[in-house]
């Protein structure tokens, strides 16, 4: 009696071919026509319920699986591939990159290391990232899930290098616990998580009040370092930000780098937003001094528009980088020949198995060339400048922070409302624009003032999209002022329960 061996391969490859072709055809239409759809739409209850079904014990035809996704998933995205998505700070993806993710999965390679083509592409992309930021050939780097982990990698190397003892052997008990890292209060939240994960706690991260323009204050930094030294602490690292999340402010990288050299501190640059400005013909001088950093975090899923996820940690001192993460156990010994005849890529980070993230970046860079990405960065900044100009030209709109790169902080302000009312009003404008599917912006608080925040990092945005945003803010803002003056309740929160 013969028993068919089981496999995950399809019973009928021709059926699978037809389905795969259909998926690609649909994907092309979906991407091409993104502008005709709402930025975002709320999911109906039956869609939500469908995704709460229990584990399927038995399979069904892949074409049926795809139909479920076509109706239940594809119409309800986060929205960031849409030309009018400017929420938080993320890239808009790209079709070639999506094909890259597909091919990477077809190859199925694990990029923990090994002697194979995908590992060469992974290394090459890291080399290109080094070239973009102006790092020397001897520097090292690793592709990770995103900027948060890229920063964690850099800060871990900083901790180990600056640790008074052997941090890998003994942890940071005793004197190691006195290490102090510095940045402005505009640091991305991932740094606090990093310091907590590194065992240094929130006390290990000194967040200094930023100057009015959102940048790290060199005077306060010098004072804090000297104060900490005189109190027996161990100043270790300054985290400069090239492009803060709130307003896109760029710290004075040259001055901070010089200070770090004089003081013997590790100089880390969080370039998740602005590091890639190094590609921009018109704005690269904004990140002068970045290449002097000991470590840099950049985020190709932002200004390189790679499909999520891919971040990149770069470290100037390769030996220090490797010494922090090198872990090759007896079952992963490098060989002279064969599949294991290669340095382990996992010796530069916390993961062992690693995905083939490099391919989507590699393909898009090959297709368009790095200069195109530089020009797209300039285009985003041009659109942001246009938005800021329009805001300043309309009396009901107010610019809340100086625009530096492509982040515009502004609000609807008819002039006679207090801070609380402005918060309610602008929150409601933001939610109505989302629920209409017209545009997605986020909100933040700058120097105590609540505002809308358009982070324009989107290769599909056109000037007319900025006009649509300005019109929508004004239309909703003015309608809301009327509602308020007629005594209507404006909730500032979605589907207020008291209204039902
Ligand atoms: C986005 C961002 C991060 C975090 O990056 P992820 O890719 O979201 O993990 C860190 N710092 C800054 C300045 C960022 O903009």
Coordinates of C-alpha atoms and ligand atoms in Angstrom, one line a residue:
X1 CA 0.0 0.0 0.0
X2 CA 1.5 3.3 -1.0
X3 CA 0.9 6.5 0.9
X4 CA 1.3 9.8 -0.9
X5 CA 3.9 11.9 0.9
X6 CA 2.4 15.2 2.1
X7 CA 3.8 18.5 0.9
X8 CA 2.7 22.1 1.0
X9 CA 3.2 22.4 -2.8
X10 CA 0.0 22.8 -4.8
X11 CA -1.8 19.7 -6.2
X12 CA -2.1 21.5 -9.5
X13 CA 0.6 24.0 -10.4
X14 CA -1.4 25.3 -13.3
X15 CA -4.2 26.3 -11.0
X16 CA -1.7 28.1 -8.8
X17 CA -0.2 29.8 -11.8
X18 CA -3.7 31.2 -12.7
X19 CA -4.3 32.4 -9.2
X20 CA -0.9 34.0 -8.9
X21 CA -1.4 35.8 -12.2
X22 CA -4.8 37.0 -11.0
X23 CA -3.3 38.3 -7.7
X24 CA -0.6 40.2 -9.6
X25 CA -3.1 41.7 -12.0
X26 CA -5.3 42.8 -9.1
X27 CA -2.3 44.2 -7.3
X28 CA -1.4 46.3 -10.2
X29 CA -4.9 47.8 -10.5
X30 CA -5.0 48.3 -6.8
X31 CA -1.8 50.2 -6.8
X32 CA -2.5 52.2 -10.0
X33 CA -6.0 53.2 -8.8
X34 CA -5.2 54.0 -5.2
X35 CA -6.0 57.7 -5.7
X36 CA -9.6 56.8 -6.6
X37 CA -10.2 55.2 -3.2
X38 CA -10.7 56.7 0.2
X39 CA -7.5 57.1 2.2
X40 CA -9.1 55.0 4.9
X41 CA -12.5 53.6 5.8
X42 CA -14.0 52.1 8.9
X43 CA -14.5 48.3 8.7
X44 CA -18.1 46.9 8.8
X45 CA -18.9 44.6 11.7
X46 CA -19.0 41.5 9.6
X47 CA -15.5 42.1 8.4
X48 CA -14.3 42.5 12.0
X49 CA -16.1 39.3 13.0
X50 CA -14.7 37.3 10.1
X51 CA -11.2 37.9 11.4
X52 CA -12.1 36.5 14.8
X53 CA -12.8 33.0 13.5
X54 CA -10.9 30.2 15.2
X55 CA -7.9 28.3 13.9
X56 CA -8.9 26.5 10.6
X57 CA -8.3 22.8 11.1
X58 CA -8.9 22.0 7.5
X59 CA -7.8 23.9 4.5
X60 CA -9.7 25.3 1.5
X61 CA -8.8 26.3 -2.0
X62 CA -6.2 29.1 -2.2
X63 CA -8.5 30.9 -4.6
X64 CA -11.1 31.0 -1.9
X65 CA -8.6 32.2 0.6
X66 CA -7.7 35.0 -1.8
X67 CA -11.4 36.0 -2.3
X68 CA -11.7 36.4 1.4
X69 CA -8.8 38.8 1.5
X70 CA -9.9 40.6 -1.6
X71 CA -13.2 41.6 0.0
X72 CA -12.3 41.6 3.6
X73 CA -8.7 42.9 3.7
X74 CA -7.7 44.9 0.7
X75 CA -10.5 47.6 1.0
X76 CA -9.5 48.4 4.6
X77 CA -5.8 49.4 4.7
X78 CA -4.0 51.7 7.1
X79 CA -3.8 54.1 4.1
X80 CA -0.1 54.9 3.8
X81 CA 0.1 54.1 0.1
X82 CA -2.5 56.7 -0.6
X83 CA -1.3 60.1 -1.9
X84 CA -3.1 61.9 0.9
X85 CA -1.7 59.9 3.8
X86 CA 0.6 62.1 5.9
X87 CA 0.0 60.6 9.3
X88 CA 2.9 59.8 11.6
X89 CA 5.9 59.2 9.5
X90 CA 6.1 56.4 7.0
X91 CA 6.9 55.6 3.5
X92 CA 4.3 54.9 0.8
X93 CA 5.7 51.6 -0.4
X94 CA 6.4 50.8 -4.1
X95 CA 5.4 48.1 -6.4
X96 CA 8.9 46.9 -7.3
X97 CA 9.7 46.6 -3.6
X98 CA 6.6 44.5 -3.3
X99 CA 7.9 42.2 -6.0
X100 CA 11.1 42.1 -4.1
X101 CA 9.3 40.8 -1.0
X102 CA 7.6 38.2 -3.2
X103 CA 10.9 37.0 -4.7
X104 CA 12.6 37.0 -1.3
X105 CA 9.8 34.7 0.0
X106 CA 10.2 32.5 -3.1
X107 CA 13.9 32.1 -2.4
X108 CA 12.9 31.6 1.3
X109 CA 16.4 32.3 2.4
X110 CA 17.4 32.9 6.0
X111 CA 19.8 35.9 6.2
X112 CA 21.3 34.8 9.5
X113 CA 24.3 34.3 7.2
X114 CA 25.8 31.7 4.9
X115 CA 27.5 31.6 1.6
X116 CA 24.7 32.4 -0.9
X117 CA 23.6 35.2 -3.2
X118 CA 21.0 36.7 -0.9
X119 CA 23.7 37.3 1.7
X120 CA 25.8 39.2 -0.9
X121 CA 22.7 41.4 -1.6
X122 CA 22.2 42.0 2.1
X123 CA 25.8 43.1 2.5
X124 CA 25.6 45.2 -0.6
X125 CA 22.6 47.1 0.6
X126 CA 24.3 47.8 3.9
X127 CA 27.3 49.1 1.9
X128 CA 25.1 51.4 -0.1
X129 CA 23.5 52.7 3.1
X130 CA 27.1 53.4 4.4
X131 CA 27.8 55.2 1.2
X132 CA 24.7 57.3 1.5
X133 CA 25.5 58.6 4.9
X134 CA 29.2 59.1 4.1
X135 CA 30.6 56.3 6.2
X136 CA 34.0 54.8 5.4
X137 CA 34.2 51.3 3.8
X138 CA 35.5 49.8 7.0
X139 CA 32.2 50.6 8.9
X140 CA 29.6 48.0 9.5
X141 CA 25.9 47.8 9.6
X142 CA 22.9 45.5 9.7
X143 CA 19.4 45.6 8.3
X144 CA 16.7 45.3 11.0
X145 CA 13.0 45.6 11.4
X146 CA 13.0 49.4 11.6
X147 CA 14.3 52.5 13.2
X148 CA 13.5 51.4 16.8
X149 CA 15.7 48.3 16.6
X150 CA 18.3 50.2 14.5
X151 CA 18.6 52.7 17.4
X152 CA 18.7 49.9 19.9
X153 CA 21.6 48.3 18.1
X154 CA 23.6 51.6 18.0
X155 CA 22.9 52.3 21.7
X156 CA 23.8 48.8 22.7
X157 CA 27.2 49.1 21.1
X158 CA 27.6 52.5 22.8
X159 CA 26.7 51.0 26.2
X160 CA 29.2 48.1 25.8
X161 CA 32.0 50.3 24.6
X162 CA 31.5 52.9 27.3
X163 CA 30.9 50.4 30.1
X164 CA 33.5 50.5 32.8
X165 CA 33.6 46.7 33.0
X166 CA 32.7 43.9 30.6
X167 CA 29.0 44.5 30.0
X168 CA 28.6 41.2 28.1
X169 CA 30.1 39.2 30.8
X170 CA 28.8 40.9 33.9
X171 CA 25.9 43.1 32.8
X172 CA 25.8 46.6 34.0
X173 CA 25.7 46.0 37.7
X174 CA 27.8 48.4 39.9
X175 CA 29.5 51.1 38.0
X176 CA 27.9 50.2 34.7
X177 CA 24.6 51.4 36.1
X178 CA 26.0 54.9 36.3
X179 CA 26.2 55.2 32.5
X180 CA 24.2 58.2 31.2
X181 CA 22.8 58.9 27.7
X182 CA 21.7 62.4 26.6
X183 CA 19.2 63.8 24.1
X184 CA 16.6 66.4 23.8
X185 CA 13.0 65.9 25.0
X186 CA 12.1 65.6 21.4
X187 CA 13.7 62.2 21.1
X188 CA 11.6 59.4 19.6
X189 CA 10.0 57.2 22.2
X190 CA 12.1 54.2 21.1
X191 CA 15.2 55.5 22.9
X192 CA 13.5 55.3 26.3
X193 CA 12.5 51.7 25.5
X194 CA 16.1 51.0 24.4
X195 CA 17.6 52.4 27.6
X196 CA 15.1 50.4 29.6
X197 CA 16.0 47.2 27.6
X198 CA 19.7 47.9 28.2
X199 CA 19.1 47.8 31.9
X200 CA 19.9 51.5 32.4
X201 CA 16.3 52.5 33.0
X202 CA 14.7 55.8 32.4
X203 CA 17.2 57.3 34.8
X204 CA 19.9 56.4 32.2
X205 CA 18.4 58.7 29.6
X206 CA 18.6 62.4 30.4
X207 CA 16.1 64.2 28.2
X208 CA 17.0 67.9 28.1
X209 CA 14.4 70.5 27.3
X210 CA 14.7 71.3 23.6
X211 CA 15.2 74.8 22.4
X212 CA 12.2 76.6 20.9
X213 CA 13.1 75.3 17.4
X214 CA 13.0 71.7 18.8
X215 CA 16.7 71.1 18.7
X216 CA 19.0 69.8 21.5
X217 CA 20.5 72.7 23.5
X218 CA 24.3 72.4 23.4
X219 CA 24.5 74.6 26.6
X220 CA 22.2 72.4 28.6
X221 CA 24.0 69.3 27.2
X222 CA 27.4 70.6 28.4
X223 CA 25.9 71.5 31.8
X224 CA 24.2 68.1 32.3
X225 CA 27.4 66.2 31.3
X226 CA 29.5 68.2 33.7
X227 CA 27.0 68.0 36.5
X228 CA 26.7 64.2 36.1
X229 CA 30.5 63.8 36.1
X230 CA 30.8 65.8 39.3
X231 CA 28.2 63.5 40.9
X232 CA 30.0 60.3 40.1
X233 CA 27.9 59.3 37.1
X234 CA 29.4 58.2 33.8
X235 CA 28.3 60.2 30.7
X236 CA 28.4 57.8 27.8
X237 CA 26.5 58.8 24.8
X238 CA 24.7 61.7 23.1
X239 CA 21.7 60.9 20.9
X240 CA 21.3 63.6 18.3
X241 CA 18.2 63.6 16.1
X242 CA 18.3 64.4 12.4
X243 CA 14.6 65.1 12.0
X244 CA 12.5 64.9 15.1
X245 CA 9.1 63.2 15.0
X246 CA 7.2 66.3 16.2
X247 CA 8.4 69.0 13.9
X248 CA 11.3 67.6 11.9
X249 CA 13.9 69.6 13.8
X250 CA 17.6 68.7 13.1
X251 CA 20.1 68.9 15.9
X252 CA 23.4 70.7 15.3
X253 CA 25.2 67.5 14.3
X254 CA 28.6 69.2 13.8
X255 CA 28.5 70.9 17.2
X256 CA 27.3 67.8 19.0
X257 CA 29.9 65.6 17.3
X258 CA 32.7 68.0 18.3
X259 CA 31.4 68.1 21.9
X260 CA 31.3 64.2 22.0
X261 CA 34.9 64.0 20.7
X262 CA 36.1 66.5 23.3
X263 CA 34.3 64.7 26.1
X264 CA 35.0 61.2 25.0
X265 CA 31.3 60.4 24.5
X266 CA 29.7 58.1 21.9
X267 CA 27.9 60.1 19.2
X268 CA 24.8 58.4 18.0
X269 CA 22.5 60.0 15.3
X270 CA 18.9 59.0 15.1
X271 CA 18.4 59.6 11.4
X272 CA 15.2 57.6 11.0
X273 CA 13.5 60.6 9.4
X274 CA 16.3 62.9 8.2
X275 CA 19.4 60.6 7.7
X276 CA 18.4 60.0 4.1
X277 CA 18.5 63.8 3.5
X278 CA 22.1 62.9 2.6
X279 CA 20.6 61.9 -0.8
X280 CA 18.9 65.2 -1.4
X281 CA 20.6 67.5 -3.8
X282 CA 19.1 70.6 -2.2
X283 CA 18.9 69.8 1.5
X284 CA 21.9 67.5 2.2
X285 CA 23.7 70.3 4.1
X286 CA 21.1 69.9 6.8
X287 CA 22.8 66.7 7.9
X288 CA 26.4 68.0 7.7
X289 CA 28.4 66.3 10.4
X290 CA 26.3 63.1 10.5
X291 CA 29.1 61.1 8.9
X292 CA 31.2 61.8 12.0
X293 CA 28.8 59.8 14.2
X294 CA 29.9 56.6 15.9
X295 CA 26.5 55.1 15.0
X296 CA 23.6 56.0 12.9
X297 CA 20.0 54.7 12.6
X298 CA 18.2 55.1 9.3
X299 CA 14.9 53.8 8.1
X300 CA 14.5 52.7 4.5
X301 CA 10.8 52.1 5.0
X302 CA 10.4 55.8 5.4
X303 CA 12.2 58.0 2.8
X304 CA 13.2 55.0 0.5
X305 CA 9.5 53.9 0.6
X306 CA 10.5 50.2 1.0
X307 CA 7.5 48.1 2.0
X308 CA 7.5 47.5 5.7
X309 CA 9.7 46.5 7.4
X310 CA 13.3 47.5 7.0
X311 CA 15.6 49.7 9.1
X312 CA 19.3 50.0 9.2
X313 CA 21.9 50.4 12.0
X314 CA 25.3 51.6 11.0
X315 CA 28.4 51.6 13.2
X316 CA 31.6 53.3 12.4
X317 CA 33.8 50.8 14.4
X318 CA 33.1 47.4 12.9
X319 CA 35.1 45.6 15.6
X320 CA 33.0 47.2 18.4
X321 CA 29.8 46.4 16.6
X322 CA 30.8 42.7 16.2
X323 CA 32.1 42.5 19.7
X324 CA 28.7 43.5 21.0
X325 CA 26.7 40.9 19.2
X326 CA 29.1 38.1 18.1
X327 CA 27.6 34.9 19.5
X328 CA 28.5 32.0 17.2
X329 CA 27.8 28.8 19.2
X330 CA 29.2 25.4 18.5
X331 CA 26.3 24.5 16.1
X332 CA 27.0 27.6 14.0
X333 CA 30.8 27.4 13.2
X334 CA 32.0 29.0 10.1
X335 CA 33.6 26.6 7.5
X336 CA 36.2 27.2 4.9
X337 CA 34.0 25.8 2.1
X338 CA 30.4 25.2 1.4
X339 CA 27.2 26.8 2.7
X340 CA 28.7 28.0 6.0
X341 CA 31.8 29.5 4.4
X342 CA 30.9 33.1 5.3
X343 CA 30.8 35.5 8.2
X344 CA 27.5 35.3 10.1
X345 CA 25.3 38.3 9.5
X346 CA 23.6 37.6 12.8
X347 CA 26.7 38.6 14.6
X348 CA 25.8 42.2 14.1
X349 CA 22.4 42.3 15.8
X350 CA 20.0 40.5 18.2
X351 CA 18.2 38.3 15.7
X352 CA 19.5 34.9 14.7
X353 CA 17.2 34.1 11.8
X354 CA 16.8 37.2 9.6
X355 CA 14.5 37.9 6.7
X356 CA 15.7 38.9 3.2
X357 CA 14.7 42.5 3.7
X358 CA 17.5 43.7 1.5
X359 CA 16.0 42.6 -1.8
X360 CA 13.1 45.1 -1.9
X361 CA 15.5 47.9 -1.2
X362 CA 18.0 46.6 -3.7
X363 CA 15.5 46.3 -6.5
X364 CA 14.0 49.7 -6.0
X365 CA 17.4 51.3 -5.9
X366 CA 18.5 49.4 -9.1
X367 CA 15.3 50.4 -10.9
X368 CA 15.2 54.1 -10.0
X369 CA 18.7 55.0 -8.9
X370 CA 19.5 56.7 -5.6
X371 CA 19.3 60.2 -7.2
X372 CA 15.6 59.6 -7.9
X373 CA 15.1 59.1 -4.2
X374 CA 17.0 62.2 -3.4
X375 CA 14.8 64.2 -5.9
X376 CA 11.7 62.7 -4.2
X377 CA 12.9 63.9 -0.8
X378 CA 13.2 67.4 -2.3
X379 CA 9.7 67.0 -3.8
X380 CA 8.2 66.2 -0.4
X381 CA 10.0 69.2 1.1
X382 CA 8.6 71.4 -1.8
X383 CA 5.1 70.1 -1.0
X384 CA 5.6 70.8 2.7
X385 CA 6.8 74.3 1.9
X386 CA 3.7 74.9 -0.3
X387 CA 1.5 73.7 2.6
X388 CA 3.2 76.0 5.1
X389 CA 2.8 78.9 2.7
X390 CA -0.9 78.2 2.2
X391 CA -1.4 78.0 6.0
X392 CA 0.3 81.3 6.5
X393 CA -1.8 82.9 3.7
X394 CA -5.1 82.0 5.3
X395 CA -6.2 83.9 8.4
X396 CA -8.1 80.9 9.9
X397 CA -5.0 78.8 9.8
X398 CA -2.0 79.0 12.0
X399 CA 1.5 77.6 11.6
X400 CA 2.5 76.1 15.0
X401 CA 6.2 75.3 14.3
X402 CA 8.7 76.5 11.8
X403 CA 8.8 74.0 8.9
X404 CA 12.3 72.6 8.5
X405 CA 11.9 69.5 6.3
X406 CA 8.6 67.9 5.2
X407 CA 6.7 68.0 8.5
X408 CA 4.1 70.8 8.8
X409 CA 2.5 71.6 12.2
X410 CA -0.6 73.8 11.9
X411 CA -4.1 74.2 13.1
X412 CA -7.4 75.7 12.4
X413 CA -7.6 78.8 14.6
X414 CA -10.4 81.3 14.0
X415 CA -8.8 83.5 16.6
X416 CA -11.3 83.7 19.5
X417 CA -11.0 80.3 21.1
X418 CA -9.1 79.0 24.1
X419 CA -6.5 76.2 24.0
X420 CA -9.0 73.5 25.1
X421 CA -11.6 74.5 22.4
X422 CA -8.8 74.5 19.8
X423 CA -7.8 71.0 20.8
X424 CA -11.4 69.8 20.5
X425 CA -12.0 71.6 17.2
X426 CA -8.8 70.4 15.5
X427 CA -9.2 66.8 16.8
X428 CA -12.7 66.8 15.3
X429 CA -11.4 68.2 12.0
X430 CA -8.8 65.4 11.9
X431 CA -11.3 62.7 12.6
X432 CA -13.9 64.0 10.1
X433 CA -11.2 64.0 7.4
X434 CA -10.3 60.4 8.2
X435 CA -13.9 59.3 8.2
X436 CA -14.6 61.1 4.9
X437 CA -11.5 59.3 3.6
X438 CA -10.2 62.6 2.3
X439 CA -6.8 62.9 4.0
X440 CA -5.0 61.5 7.0
X441 CA -2.9 63.7 9.2
X442 CA -1.9 63.2 12.8
X443 CA -1.8 65.5 15.8
X444 CA 0.8 66.6 18.3
X445 CA 1.6 69.3 20.8
X446 CA 4.3 71.9 20.1
X447 CA 5.4 74.2 22.9
X448 CA 2.0 73.6 24.6
X449 CA -0.1 74.1 21.5
X450 CA -2.2 71.3 20.1
X451 CA -1.9 71.1 16.4
X452 CA -2.4 69.0 13.2
X453 CA 0.7 67.5 11.8
X454 CA 1.2 66.6 8.1
X455 CA 4.3 64.5 7.7
X456 CA 4.7 64.5 3.9
X457 CA 6.8 61.5 3.1
X458 CA 4.9 60.3 0.0
X459 CA 6.0 59.9 -3.6
X460 CA 2.4 59.9 -4.7
X461 CA 1.5 63.3 -3.3
X462 CA 0.9 66.1 -5.8
X463 CA 0.4 69.8 -5.2
X464 CA -3.4 69.4 -5.8
X465 CA -3.5 67.0 -2.8
X466 CA -2.2 69.8 -0.6
X467 CA -5.0 72.0 -1.8
X468 CA -7.5 69.3 -1.1
X469 CA -6.2 69.1 2.5
X470 CA -6.3 72.9 3.1
X471 CA -9.8 73.0 1.7
X472 CA -11.0 70.1 3.9
X473 CA -9.5 71.7 7.0
X474 CA -11.2 75.0 6.3
X475 CA -14.5 73.5 5.3
X476 CA -14.7 71.3 8.4
X477 CA -13.3 74.0 10.7
X478 CA -15.8 76.6 9.6
X479 CA -18.7 74.1 9.8
X480 CA -17.6 73.2 13.3
X481 CA -17.4 76.8 14.4
X482 CA -21.0 77.2 13.2
X483 CA -22.1 74.1 15.0
X484 CA -20.4 75.4 18.2
X485 CA -22.1 78.8 17.9
X486 CA -25.5 77.0 17.4
X487 CA -24.8 75.2 20.7
X488 CA -24.2 71.8 19.2
X489 CA -21.9 69.3 21.0
X490 CA -18.6 68.8 19.3
X491 CA -17.0 65.6 20.7
X492 CA -13.5 65.6 19.4
X493 CA -13.6 61.9 19.7
X494 CA -15.0 59.3 17.2
X495 CA -18.7 58.2 17.5
X496 CA -19.4 59.8 20.8
X497 CA -21.5 57.4 22.8
X498 CA -23.6 60.2 24.4
X499 CA -24.8 61.1 21.0
X500 CA -26.6 57.8 20.4
Ligands
LIG1 C1 10.2 56.3 12.9 C2 11.2 56.7 13.9 C3 11.8 55.9 14.8 C4 11.4 54.4 14.9 O1 11.5 53.8 13.7 P1 10.5 52.5 13.4 O2 10.9 52.2 12.0 O3 9.1 53.0 13.5 O4 10.9 51.4 14.3 C5 12.8 56.3 15.6 N1 13.2 57.6 15.5 C6 12.7 58.5 14.7 C7 13.2 59.9 14.7 C8 11.6 58.1 13.9 O5 11.0 59.0 13.0

